[in-house]
Every structure is written in structure tokens, then in C-alpha cells.
Short mmCIF file of C-alpha atoms and ligand atoms in Angstrom, two decimals:
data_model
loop_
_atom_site.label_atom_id
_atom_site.label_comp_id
_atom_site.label_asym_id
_atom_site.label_seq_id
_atom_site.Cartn_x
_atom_site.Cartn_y
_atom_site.Cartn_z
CA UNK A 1 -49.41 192.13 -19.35
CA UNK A 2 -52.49 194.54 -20.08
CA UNK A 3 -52.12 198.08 -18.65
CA UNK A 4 -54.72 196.88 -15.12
CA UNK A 5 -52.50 194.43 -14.25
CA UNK A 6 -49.76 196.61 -14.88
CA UNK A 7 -51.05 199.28 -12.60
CA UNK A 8 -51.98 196.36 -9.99
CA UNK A 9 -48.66 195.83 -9.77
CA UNK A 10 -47.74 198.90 -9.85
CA UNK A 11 -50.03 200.02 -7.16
CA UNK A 12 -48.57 197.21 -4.77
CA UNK A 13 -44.96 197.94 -5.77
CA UNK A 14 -45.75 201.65 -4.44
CA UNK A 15 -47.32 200.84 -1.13
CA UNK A 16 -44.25 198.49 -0.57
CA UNK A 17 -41.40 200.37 -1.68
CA UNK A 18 -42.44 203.70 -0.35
CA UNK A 19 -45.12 203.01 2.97
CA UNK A 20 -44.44 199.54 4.22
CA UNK A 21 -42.49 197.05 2.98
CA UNK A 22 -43.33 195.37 6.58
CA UNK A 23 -46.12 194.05 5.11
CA UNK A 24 -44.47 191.86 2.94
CA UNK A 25 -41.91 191.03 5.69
CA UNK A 26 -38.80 193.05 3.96
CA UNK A 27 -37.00 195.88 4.82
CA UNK A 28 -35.05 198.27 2.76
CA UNK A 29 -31.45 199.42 2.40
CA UNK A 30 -29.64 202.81 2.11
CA UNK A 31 -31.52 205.55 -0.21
CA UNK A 32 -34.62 202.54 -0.24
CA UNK A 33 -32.99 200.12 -2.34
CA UNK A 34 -34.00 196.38 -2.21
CA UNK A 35 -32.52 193.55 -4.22
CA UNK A 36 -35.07 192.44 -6.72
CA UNK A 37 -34.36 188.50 -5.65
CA UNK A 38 -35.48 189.60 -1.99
CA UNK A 39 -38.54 191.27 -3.33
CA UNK A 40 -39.51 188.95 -5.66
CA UNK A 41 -39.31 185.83 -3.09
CA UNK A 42 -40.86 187.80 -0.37
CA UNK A 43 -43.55 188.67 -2.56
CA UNK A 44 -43.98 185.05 -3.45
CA UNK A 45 -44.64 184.48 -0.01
CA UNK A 46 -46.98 186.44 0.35
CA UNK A 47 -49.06 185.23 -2.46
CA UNK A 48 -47.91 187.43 -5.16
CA UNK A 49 -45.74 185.96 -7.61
CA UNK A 50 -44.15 188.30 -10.15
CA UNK A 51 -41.32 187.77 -12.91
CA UNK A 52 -38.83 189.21 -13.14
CA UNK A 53 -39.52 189.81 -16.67
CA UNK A 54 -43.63 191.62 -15.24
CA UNK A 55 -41.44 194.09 -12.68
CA UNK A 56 -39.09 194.84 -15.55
CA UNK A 57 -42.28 196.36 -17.28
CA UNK A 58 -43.73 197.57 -14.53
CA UNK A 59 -40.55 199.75 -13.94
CA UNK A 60 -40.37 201.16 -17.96
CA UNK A 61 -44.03 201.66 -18.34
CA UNK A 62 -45.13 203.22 -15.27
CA UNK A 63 -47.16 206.57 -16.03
CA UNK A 64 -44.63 208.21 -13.87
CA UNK A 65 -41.69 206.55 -13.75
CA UNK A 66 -41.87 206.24 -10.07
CA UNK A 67 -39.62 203.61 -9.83
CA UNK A 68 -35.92 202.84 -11.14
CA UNK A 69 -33.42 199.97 -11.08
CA UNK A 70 -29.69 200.41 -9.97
CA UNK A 71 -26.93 200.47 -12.90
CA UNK A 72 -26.61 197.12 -12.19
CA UNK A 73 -30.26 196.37 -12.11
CA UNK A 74 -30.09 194.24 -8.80
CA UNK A 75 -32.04 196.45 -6.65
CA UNK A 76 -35.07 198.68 -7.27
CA UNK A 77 -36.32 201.41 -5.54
CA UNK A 78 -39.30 203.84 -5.36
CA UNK A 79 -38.02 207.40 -6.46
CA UNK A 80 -39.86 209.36 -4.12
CA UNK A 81 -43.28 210.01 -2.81
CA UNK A 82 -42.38 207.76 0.67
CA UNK A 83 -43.63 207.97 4.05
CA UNK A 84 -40.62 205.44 5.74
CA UNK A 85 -38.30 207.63 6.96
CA UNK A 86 -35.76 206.75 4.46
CA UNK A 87 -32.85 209.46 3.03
CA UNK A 88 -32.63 208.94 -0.84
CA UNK A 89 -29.22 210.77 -1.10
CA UNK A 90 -30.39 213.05 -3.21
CA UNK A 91 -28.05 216.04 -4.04
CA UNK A 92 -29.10 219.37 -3.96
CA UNK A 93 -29.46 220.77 -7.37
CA UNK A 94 -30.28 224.35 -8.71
CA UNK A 95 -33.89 224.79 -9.67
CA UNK A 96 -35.46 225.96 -12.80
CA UNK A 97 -36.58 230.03 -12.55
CA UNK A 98 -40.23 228.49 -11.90
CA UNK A 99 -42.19 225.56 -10.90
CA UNK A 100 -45.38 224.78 -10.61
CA UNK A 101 -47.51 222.88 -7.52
CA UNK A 102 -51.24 221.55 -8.49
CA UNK A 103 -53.53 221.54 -5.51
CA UNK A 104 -57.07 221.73 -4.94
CA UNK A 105 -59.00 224.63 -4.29
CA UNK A 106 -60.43 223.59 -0.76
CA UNK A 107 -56.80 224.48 0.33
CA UNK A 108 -55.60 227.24 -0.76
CA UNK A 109 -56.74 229.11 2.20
CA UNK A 110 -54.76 227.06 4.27
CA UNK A 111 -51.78 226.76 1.34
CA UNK A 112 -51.41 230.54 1.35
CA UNK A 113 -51.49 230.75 4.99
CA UNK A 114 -48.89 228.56 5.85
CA UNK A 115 -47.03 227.51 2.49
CA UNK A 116 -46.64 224.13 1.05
CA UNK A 117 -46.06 221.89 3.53
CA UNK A 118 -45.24 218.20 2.66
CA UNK A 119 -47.97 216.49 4.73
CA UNK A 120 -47.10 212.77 4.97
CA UNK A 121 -44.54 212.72 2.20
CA UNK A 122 -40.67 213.31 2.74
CA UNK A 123 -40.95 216.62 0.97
CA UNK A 124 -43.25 218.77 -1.15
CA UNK A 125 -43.40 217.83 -4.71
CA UNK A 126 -43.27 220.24 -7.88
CA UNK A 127 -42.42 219.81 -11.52
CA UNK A 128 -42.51 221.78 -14.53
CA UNK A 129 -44.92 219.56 -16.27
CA UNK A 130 -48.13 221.95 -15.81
CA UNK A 131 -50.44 218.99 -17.25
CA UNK A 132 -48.95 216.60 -14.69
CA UNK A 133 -49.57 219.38 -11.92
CA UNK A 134 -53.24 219.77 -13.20
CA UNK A 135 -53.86 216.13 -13.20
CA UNK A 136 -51.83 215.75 -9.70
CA UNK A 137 -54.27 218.68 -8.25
CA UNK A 138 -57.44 216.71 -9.54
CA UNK A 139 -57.19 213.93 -7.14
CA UNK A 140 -57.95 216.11 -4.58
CA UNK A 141 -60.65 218.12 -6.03
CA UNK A 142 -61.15 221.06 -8.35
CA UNK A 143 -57.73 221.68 -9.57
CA UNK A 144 -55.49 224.60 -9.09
CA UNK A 145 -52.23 225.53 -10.02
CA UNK A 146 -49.81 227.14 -7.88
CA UNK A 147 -46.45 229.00 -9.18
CA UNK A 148 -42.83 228.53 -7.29
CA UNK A 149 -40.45 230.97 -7.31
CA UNK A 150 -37.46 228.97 -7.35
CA UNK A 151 -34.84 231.30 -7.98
CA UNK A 152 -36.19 233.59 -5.46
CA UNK A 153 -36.12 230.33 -2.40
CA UNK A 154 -32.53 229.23 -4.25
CA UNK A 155 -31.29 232.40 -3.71
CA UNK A 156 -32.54 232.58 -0.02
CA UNK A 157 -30.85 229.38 0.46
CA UNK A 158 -33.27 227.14 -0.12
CA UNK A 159 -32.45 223.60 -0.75
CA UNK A 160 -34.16 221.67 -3.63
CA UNK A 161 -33.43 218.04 -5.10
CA UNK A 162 -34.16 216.50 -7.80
CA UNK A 163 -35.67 212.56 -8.72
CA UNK A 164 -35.02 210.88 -11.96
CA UNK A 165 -37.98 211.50 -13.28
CA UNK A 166 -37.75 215.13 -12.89
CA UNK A 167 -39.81 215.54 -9.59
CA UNK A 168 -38.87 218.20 -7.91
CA UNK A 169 -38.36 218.02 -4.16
CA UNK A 170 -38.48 220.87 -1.15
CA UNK A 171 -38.75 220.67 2.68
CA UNK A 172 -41.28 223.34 2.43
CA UNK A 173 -42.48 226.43 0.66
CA UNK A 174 -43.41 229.69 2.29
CA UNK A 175 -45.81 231.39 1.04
CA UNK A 176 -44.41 234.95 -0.10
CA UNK A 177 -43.12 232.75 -2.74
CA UNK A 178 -46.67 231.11 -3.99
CA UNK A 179 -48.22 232.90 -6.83
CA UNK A 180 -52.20 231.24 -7.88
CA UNK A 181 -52.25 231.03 -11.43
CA UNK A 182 -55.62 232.13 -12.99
C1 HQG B 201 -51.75 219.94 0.10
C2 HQG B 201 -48.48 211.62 -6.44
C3 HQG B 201 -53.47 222.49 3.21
C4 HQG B 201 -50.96 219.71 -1.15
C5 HQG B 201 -48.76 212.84 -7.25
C6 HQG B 201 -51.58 218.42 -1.63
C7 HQG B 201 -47.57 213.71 -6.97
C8 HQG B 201 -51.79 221.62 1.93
C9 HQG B 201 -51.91 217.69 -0.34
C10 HQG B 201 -47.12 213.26 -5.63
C11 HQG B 201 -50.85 222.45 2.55
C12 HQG B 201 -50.92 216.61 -0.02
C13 HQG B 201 -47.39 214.28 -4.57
C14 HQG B 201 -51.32 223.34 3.54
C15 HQG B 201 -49.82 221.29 1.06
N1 HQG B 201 -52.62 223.33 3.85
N2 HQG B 201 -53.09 221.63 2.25
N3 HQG B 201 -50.48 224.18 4.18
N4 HQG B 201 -49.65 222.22 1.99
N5 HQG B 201 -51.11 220.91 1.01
O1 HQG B 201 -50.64 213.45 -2.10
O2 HQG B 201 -48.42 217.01 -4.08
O3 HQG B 201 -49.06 208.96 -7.77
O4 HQG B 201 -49.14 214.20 -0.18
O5 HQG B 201 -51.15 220.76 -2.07
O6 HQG B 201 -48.92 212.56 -8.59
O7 HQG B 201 -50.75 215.95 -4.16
O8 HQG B 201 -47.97 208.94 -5.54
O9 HQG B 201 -49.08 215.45 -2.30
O10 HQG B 201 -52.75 218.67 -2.35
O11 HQG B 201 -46.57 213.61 -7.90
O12 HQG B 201 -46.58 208.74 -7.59
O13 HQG B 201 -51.86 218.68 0.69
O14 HQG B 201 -47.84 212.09 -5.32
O15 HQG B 201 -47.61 210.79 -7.11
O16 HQG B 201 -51.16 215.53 -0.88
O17 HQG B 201 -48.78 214.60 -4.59
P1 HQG B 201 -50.00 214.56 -1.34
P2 HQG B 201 -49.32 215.85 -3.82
P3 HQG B 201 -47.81 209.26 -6.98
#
């Protein structure tokens, strides 16, 4: 498969898994697990016919690892980024001294105001990846990069989780703990 097809499918697989798996006429289970047999047919259905072999690719070679198979690799999921109202049993975890958030500049006004807030997602997302941030922050205009202090929220009793793929996940950041980098 060449890398547009992959991110066709990897596109689709998103919107599914995370937004509406409605529109394919499934539903998910606990933590947003489906089995792959039930996706696979339903996408059939629906006029999309994947392999088992294509989703296995799909799921190593995605950009950001967005989605993972269970240990027994009968179900898939999304691991985060979803709108459904679906708890991933994450555990808490203790955060790394810093991390970083990449925005655009059109809202820091409104960032700084009020914090992070996590918009139509589940939570607000942060990693330590600065490149990833900067590249995040770009799809929403000129980039910016914002600095967490974790420790500081952990300490205050914050709760943070964290994905498989080392995305790091918050309800919501206030801003006396947002620092612009330059
Ligand atoms: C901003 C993608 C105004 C927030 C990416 C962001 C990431 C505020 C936008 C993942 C605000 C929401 C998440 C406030 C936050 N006032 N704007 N108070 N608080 N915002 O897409 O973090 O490709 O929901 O800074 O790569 O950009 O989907 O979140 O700019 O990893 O796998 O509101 O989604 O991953 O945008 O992206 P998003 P995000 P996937």
C-alpha cells in the first residue's frame, strides 16, 4: 500500500473509531474497543473493503500511532483524540517536570485567559515531543508553543494520563501554569 492510501485509510479509521462509528453502522465497546471482524465486515458494507493484512499496516505505520490492537489483536481501538463520550480507562500517571502544548497564535489571548481547555476532544493534549507540538500548532495557524508545568498541577492534584503513544492527557489547564515560549 503507498503512504495516500495508507493515510486514506487512516483518515477513515479515525473518523470511525474516535467521532462516529454510526456511520458505518457499529458501535464500540468498553475503553472504544471493536473487534477487527466487526469492523472489517461493517466496513465492507459500506463499500470499503480492507484486509486484514492493509489495517495491520495502517495500525504500525501511522505517523502517530493513533491507533493500537489488544494483546490479543482481536480488537482495535483509537488511542485518543475522540469526541464519543467513551472512558479509555486510562490510569492516572505522574507527569514529566514539563510539557509542552502547540497552539496558534490567534489564541493565545483567549488560551491565557482561560487556560487550555479541551474543546471537542475528551481532554487537552500535550507531549514532550516539541517538533510534534510545533507541527500540531501549525494546523491552526502560525505556530506557538506553550510550556506546562506539570509538577506544579501534579502537585496541586491535578490528574494526568497517559496514551501509548506518549500523548499526554488533562481535563484542563489553568493558566497560572502556561508559560509562552519565545
Ligand atoms: C485551542 C491531533 C482558545 C488549542 C493533533 C487547539 C494533536 C483554545 C484548539 C491532537 C483554548 C483545539 C490534539 C482557549 C485550547 N481558547 N483556543 N481557552 N484552549 N484552545 O484539534 O491540541 O491528528 O481539538 O490550543 O496532532 O490542536 O487528530 O486540539 O489549538 O495531537 O491524531 O483549541 O489532535 O492529533 O484543537 O490537537 P484540537 P489540538 P490527530
Amino acid at each position: 500500500m503507498n503512504a495516500k492510501d495508507l493515510q486514506r485509510i487512516s483518515k477513515t479509521l479515525s473518523y470511525v473509531l474516535r467521532h462516529r462509528p454510526d456511520s458505518i453502522g457499529v458501535g464500540l465497546e468498553a475503553e472504544g474497543w471493536i473487534e477487527v471482524q466487526t469492523l472489517l465486515a461493517a466496513f465492507a458494507q459500506n463499500g470499503q473493503s480492507y484486509t486484514r493484512v492493509q489495517l495491520e499496516q495502517v495500525v504500525l505505520e501511522n505517523n502517530k500511532q493513533r491507533f493500537e490492537f489488544d494483546r490479543d489483536r482481536l480488537r482495535i481501538r483509537a488511542r485518543q483524540g475522540h469526541s464519543l463520550d467513551i472512558d479509555l480507562g486510562y490510569e492516572a500517571a505522574i507527569p514529566p517536570d514539563n510539557l509542552l502544548h502547540g497552539t496558534a497564535t490567534r489564541f493565545l489571548d483567549s488560551i491565557l485567559e482561560q487556560g487550555l481547555l479541551k474543546c471537542a476532544r475528551h481532554h487537552v493534549h500535550m507531549s514532550t515531543n516539541k517538533d510534534t507540538m510545533l507541527a500540531v500548532g501549525m494546523r491552526h495557524g502560525q505556530p506557538v508553543i506553550l510550556s506546562i508545568d506539570a509538577r506544579q498541577m501534579h502537585n496541586d492534584g491535578h490528574q494526568f494520563f497517559v496514551t501509548g503513544n506518549q500523548v499526554w492527557l488533562t481535563d484542563h489547564v489553568p493558566p497560572g501554569y502556561l508559560t509562552v515560549l519565545p
